[in-house]
Coordinates of C-alpha atoms in Angstrom, one line a residue:
M475 CA -0.6 60.4 11.8
T476 CA -1.3 57.0 10.3
T477 CA 1.6 54.9 9.0
L478 CA 0.9 52.6 6.1
R479 CA 2.8 49.4 6.0
V480 CA 3.3 47.6 2.7
A481 CA 3.0 43.9 3.1
A482 CA 6.0 41.9 2.0
P483 CA 5.6 39.9 -1.2
A484 CA 4.6 36.3 -0.8
V485 CA 7.5 33.9 -1.0
L486 CA 7.1 31.6 -3.9
T487 CA 7.7 28.0 -3.5
R488 CA 10.7 26.6 -5.3
G489 CA 9.9 25.1 -8.6
A490 CA 9.9 21.3 -8.8
L491 CA 11.2 19.2 -11.7
L492 CA 7.8 17.6 -12.1
D493 CA 6.2 21.0 -12.7
D494 CA 7.3 20.8 -16.3
I495 CA 5.6 17.5 -16.8
N496 CA 2.3 17.6 -18.8
P497 CA -0.7 16.7 -16.6
V498 CA -1.8 14.0 -19.1
S499 CA 1.6 12.3 -18.6
K500 CA 1.0 12.3 -14.9
I501 CA -2.4 10.6 -15.4
I502 CA -0.6 8.0 -17.6
A503 CA 2.0 7.6 -14.8
M504 CA -0.8 6.9 -12.3
V505 CA -1.9 4.0 -14.5
I506 CA 1.6 2.7 -14.7
L507 CA 2.2 3.0 -11.0
S508 CA -1.2 1.5 -10.0
V509 CA -2.1 -1.4 -12.3
P510 CA 0.9 -3.7 -11.3
L511 CA 0.1 -3.1 -7.7
I512 CA -3.6 -3.8 -8.2
V513 CA -3.2 -7.2 -10.0
T514 CA -0.5 -8.4 -7.6
I515 CA -0.6 -9.0 -3.8
D516 CA 2.6 -9.1 -1.8
W517 CA 4.3 -6.8 0.7
V518 CA 7.8 -6.6 -0.9
S519 CA 6.6 -4.9 -4.1
A520 CA 4.5 -2.4 -2.2
A521 CA 7.3 -1.7 0.2
V522 CA 9.9 -1.1 -2.6
A523 CA 7.5 1.2 -4.4
I524 CA 6.8 3.3 -1.3
A525 CA 10.6 3.5 -0.6
I526 CA 11.4 4.7 -4.1
E527 CA 8.5 7.2 -4.1
L528 CA 9.7 8.7 -0.8
V529 CA 13.3 8.9 -2.1
L530 CA 11.9 10.9 -5.1
L531 CA 9.9 13.2 -2.9
P532 CA 12.2 16.3 -3.5
L533 CA 11.5 16.1 -7.2
C534 CA 7.8 16.6 -6.5
G535 CA 8.2 20.0 -4.7
L536 CA 6.2 18.8 -1.8
A537 CA 7.4 19.2 1.8
L538 CA 7.5 16.2 4.1
G539 CA 5.1 17.9 6.5
A540 CA 2.6 18.6 3.8
L541 CA 2.9 15.0 2.6
L542 CA 2.2 13.6 6.1
R543 CA -0.9 15.8 6.5
R544 CA -2.3 14.8 3.1
A545 CA -1.6 11.1 3.9
V546 CA -3.8 11.1 7.0
P547 CA -6.8 9.6 5.1
L548 CA -4.5 6.8 3.9
A549 CA -3.3 6.2 7.5
M550 CA -7.0 5.9 8.5
F551 CA -8.1 3.6 5.8
A552 CA -5.0 1.3 5.5
P553 CA -5.4 -0.3 8.9
I554 CA -9.1 -1.0 8.3
A555 CA -8.3 -2.8 5.0
G556 CA -5.4 -4.7 6.7
I557 CA -7.5 -5.8 9.7
S558 CA -10.3 -7.1 7.5
M559 CA -7.8 -9.1 5.5
L560 CA -6.1 -10.3 8.7
L561 CA -9.3 -11.7 10.2
Y562 CA -11.2 -13.0 7.1
A563 CA -8.6 -14.0 4.5
E564 CA -8.6 -17.7 3.6
P565 CA -6.5 -19.5 6.3
E566 CA -3.3 -21.1 5.1
G567 CA -0.3 -22.3 7.0
R568 CA -0.1 -22.2 10.8
V569 CA -3.3 -20.9 12.5
H570 CA -2.5 -18.5 15.4
A571 CA -6.0 -17.6 16.6
Q572 CA -9.6 -18.4 15.7
F573 CA -12.8 -16.8 16.8
L574 CA -16.2 -17.5 15.2
T575 CA -15.6 -16.8 11.5
A576 CA -12.3 -14.9 12.0
T577 CA -9.1 -16.9 11.6
I578 CA -5.6 -15.5 11.9
S579 CA -3.0 -17.6 10.1
D580 CA 0.4 -17.1 8.5
S581 CA -1.2 -16.4 5.1
S582 CA -3.7 -13.8 6.5
I583 CA -0.9 -12.0 8.3
Q584 CA 1.1 -11.7 5.1
L585 CA -1.9 -10.6 3.2
A586 CA -2.8 -8.0 5.9
V587 CA 0.7 -6.5 5.7
A588 CA 0.5 -6.5 1.9
V589 CA -2.9 -4.8 1.7
T590 CA -1.9 -2.2 4.3
L591 CA 1.2 -1.3 2.4
R592 CA -0.6 -1.3 -0.9
V593 CA -3.0 1.3 0.2
F594 CA -0.1 3.6 0.8
A595 CA 1.6 2.5 -2.4
L596 CA -1.5 3.4 -4.4
G597 CA -2.3 6.6 -2.6
L598 CA 1.2 8.2 -2.4
P599 CA 1.6 8.7 -6.2
T600 CA -1.7 10.6 -6.4
I601 CA -0.5 13.0 -3.6
L602 CA 3.0 13.4 -5.1
L603 CA 1.9 13.9 -8.7
F604 CA -1.2 16.1 -8.4
S605 CA -0.5 18.3 -5.4
R606 CA 1.0 21.0 -7.6
V607 CA -1.1 20.6 -10.7
D608 CA -2.8 23.8 -11.8
S609 CA -6.4 23.4 -12.9
T610 CA -5.9 25.6 -16.0
E611 CA -2.9 23.5 -17.1
L612 CA -4.9 20.4 -16.5
A613 CA -7.7 21.7 -18.7
D614 CA -5.3 22.7 -21.5
A615 CA -3.7 19.2 -21.4
L616 CA -7.0 17.3 -21.4
A617 CA -8.4 19.3 -24.3
Q618 CA -5.3 19.6 -26.5
V619 CA -3.3 16.4 -25.7
A620 CA -6.0 14.0 -24.6
R621 CA -8.6 15.5 -27.0
L622 CA -11.4 15.3 -24.6
P623 CA -14.7 17.2 -25.2
A624 CA -14.5 20.8 -24.1
R625 CA -17.7 20.5 -22.0
L626 CA -16.2 17.7 -20.0
V627 CA -12.9 19.6 -19.6
L628 CA -14.6 22.7 -18.3
G629 CA -16.6 20.6 -15.8
V630 CA -13.4 19.0 -14.6
V631 CA -11.8 22.4 -14.0
A632 CA -14.8 23.7 -12.2
G633 CA -14.8 20.6 -9.9
V634 CA -11.1 20.9 -9.2
R635 CA -11.5 24.5 -8.2
L636 CA -14.4 23.7 -5.9
L637 CA -12.2 21.4 -3.8
G638 CA -10.5 24.4 -2.3
L639 CA -13.8 25.9 -1.3
F640 CA -14.8 22.6 0.4
I641 CA -11.7 22.8 2.5
D642 CA -12.6 26.4 3.5
D643 CA -16.1 25.3 4.3
W644 CA -14.9 22.5 6.6
R645 CA -12.7 24.9 8.5
S646 CA -15.5 27.4 8.8
M647 CA -17.8 24.7 10.2
E648 CA -15.2 23.7 12.7
L649 CA -14.8 27.3 13.9
A650 CA -18.5 27.8 14.1
R651 CA -19.0 24.7 16.2
R652 CA -16.2 25.7 18.6
A653 CA -17.8 29.2 18.9
R654 CA -21.0 27.5 20.0
G655 CA -19.1 25.3 22.4
V656 CA -19.7 21.9 20.6
G657 CA -16.5 21.7 18.7
D658 CA -14.7 19.1 20.8
A659 CA -17.5 16.8 21.9
A660 CA -18.3 13.4 20.3
P661 CA -15.6 13.4 17.5
I662 CA -17.2 10.5 15.6
R663 CA -20.7 12.1 15.6
R664 CA -19.2 15.5 14.7
L665 CA -17.4 13.9 11.7
F666 CA -20.6 12.4 10.3
S667 CA -22.6 15.6 11.0
M668 CA -20.0 17.9 9.3
S669 CA -19.7 15.5 6.4
F670 CA -23.4 15.6 5.8
Q671 CA -23.4 19.4 6.0
L672 CA -20.5 19.5 3.5
L673 CA -22.4 17.3 1.1
V674 CA -25.4 19.7 1.3
F675 CA -23.1 22.6 0.5
A676 CA -21.5 20.7 -2.4
V677 CA -24.9 19.9 -4.0
R678 CA -26.1 23.4 -3.6
R679 CA -22.9 25.0 -4.9
G680 CA -22.6 22.5 -7.8
T681 CA -26.2 23.2 -8.9
K682 CA -25.7 26.9 -8.9
L683 CA -22.4 26.6 -10.7
A684 CA -23.9 24.3 -13.4
T685 CA -26.7 26.7 -14.0
A686 CA -24.4 29.7 -14.2
M687 CA -22.0 28.0 -16.6
E688 CA -24.9 26.9 -18.8
A689 CA -26.3 30.5 -18.8
R690 CA -22.9 31.8 -19.9
G691 CA -22.6 29.4 -22.8
F692 CA -20.1 26.9 -21.5
G693 CA -22.4 24.1 -22.6
A694 CA -22.4 25.2 -26.3
Q695 CA -21.4 22.6 -28.9
S696 CA -19.3 25.1 -30.9
T697 CA -15.6 24.5 -31.3
R698 CA -13.5 26.1 -28.6
T699 CA -10.0 27.6 -28.7
W700 CA -7.5 27.5 -25.9
A701 CA -5.2 30.4 -25.0
R702 CA -2.2 28.4 -23.8
P703 CA -0.8 25.6 -25.9
S704 CA -0.2 22.2 -24.3
S705 CA 2.0 19.5 -25.7
L706 CA 4.2 16.6 -24.8
S707 CA 8.0 16.8 -24.8
W708 CA 11.1 14.7 -24.2
R709 CA 10.7 15.3 -20.4
D710 CA 7.4 13.5 -20.5
A711 CA 9.0 10.5 -22.2
V712 CA 11.8 10.4 -19.6
F713 CA 9.3 10.8 -16.8
L714 CA 7.2 7.9 -18.0
L715 CA 10.2 5.7 -18.5
G716 CA 11.2 6.5 -14.9
C717 CA 7.7 5.3 -13.7
V718 CA 8.1 2.1 -15.6
A719 CA 11.5 1.6 -14.0
V720 CA 10.0 2.2 -10.5
M721 CA 7.4 -0.6 -11.1
A722 CA 10.0 -2.8 -12.6
A723 CA 12.2 -2.4 -9.5
A724 CA 9.2 -3.1 -7.3
I725 CA 8.1 -6.2 -9.1
G726 CA 11.6 -7.4 -9.6
G727 CA 12.2 -7.1 -5.8
A728 CA 9.2 -9.2 -5.1
V729 CA 10.3 -11.9 -7.6
A730 CA 13.8 -11.9 -6.1
A731 CA 12.4 -12.2 -2.6
G732 CA 10.1 -15.0 -3.6
T733 CA 6.9 -13.2 -2.4
F734 CA 5.5 -12.3 -5.8
R735 CA 1.9 -13.5 -6.4
F736 CA -1.1 -12.4 -8.4
V737 CA -4.4 -11.5 -6.8
G738 CA -6.5 -14.7 -6.4
S739 CA -3.6 -17.1 -6.8

């Protein structure tokens, strides 16, 4: 006699406060949180922004472990940007070391710390704001709130949904290489090889998807309707004001500490 076992229902993640925010508002928030950090260069403003964003992590509905995993690319790129600034920034103040064209001075150390922190300060909002954005909600917002062309919106939705397939492809390639006994050898060479294979998969899948969408009439110039309405509310206004307050606190902290400076100054 065979006993059938019914699988337990999946446990839904707890809703976050930012889930009610319109995706277009999140895009505007990215601009608010990024532009002040791009045009300025100091470590205090970046550190304050990172600290506030981490304090507000529970509002985003993202677990700390998930945040750390998704921040791995930032942790890989930030030291590279910082080291290049440390060695090749314009020397100013006391010179600590010099080798060929590389010079380490007080100014280059400060700039290296500022650039390293800025990579995290610019990358964290993207992770926090868009980790839980549904592709359909994004399409509705872009079409109805931002008034973008339907063809562009549908292309964005298709691209967002393909990202999950790329992650599955990467895992499948890792398992296949380990099954052949070459999974743990030469990690740098393996990274470039798998990246090229993933690029080939992306081009092939993108070409097929574009052809299929065109054949099904997604490229038509007729006016489209949308099943779910998307609009802005008072929550979006409060959210954007909060983003402005975060940047005001970051820049204000830099001014108070005397480290505030524009890029190139």
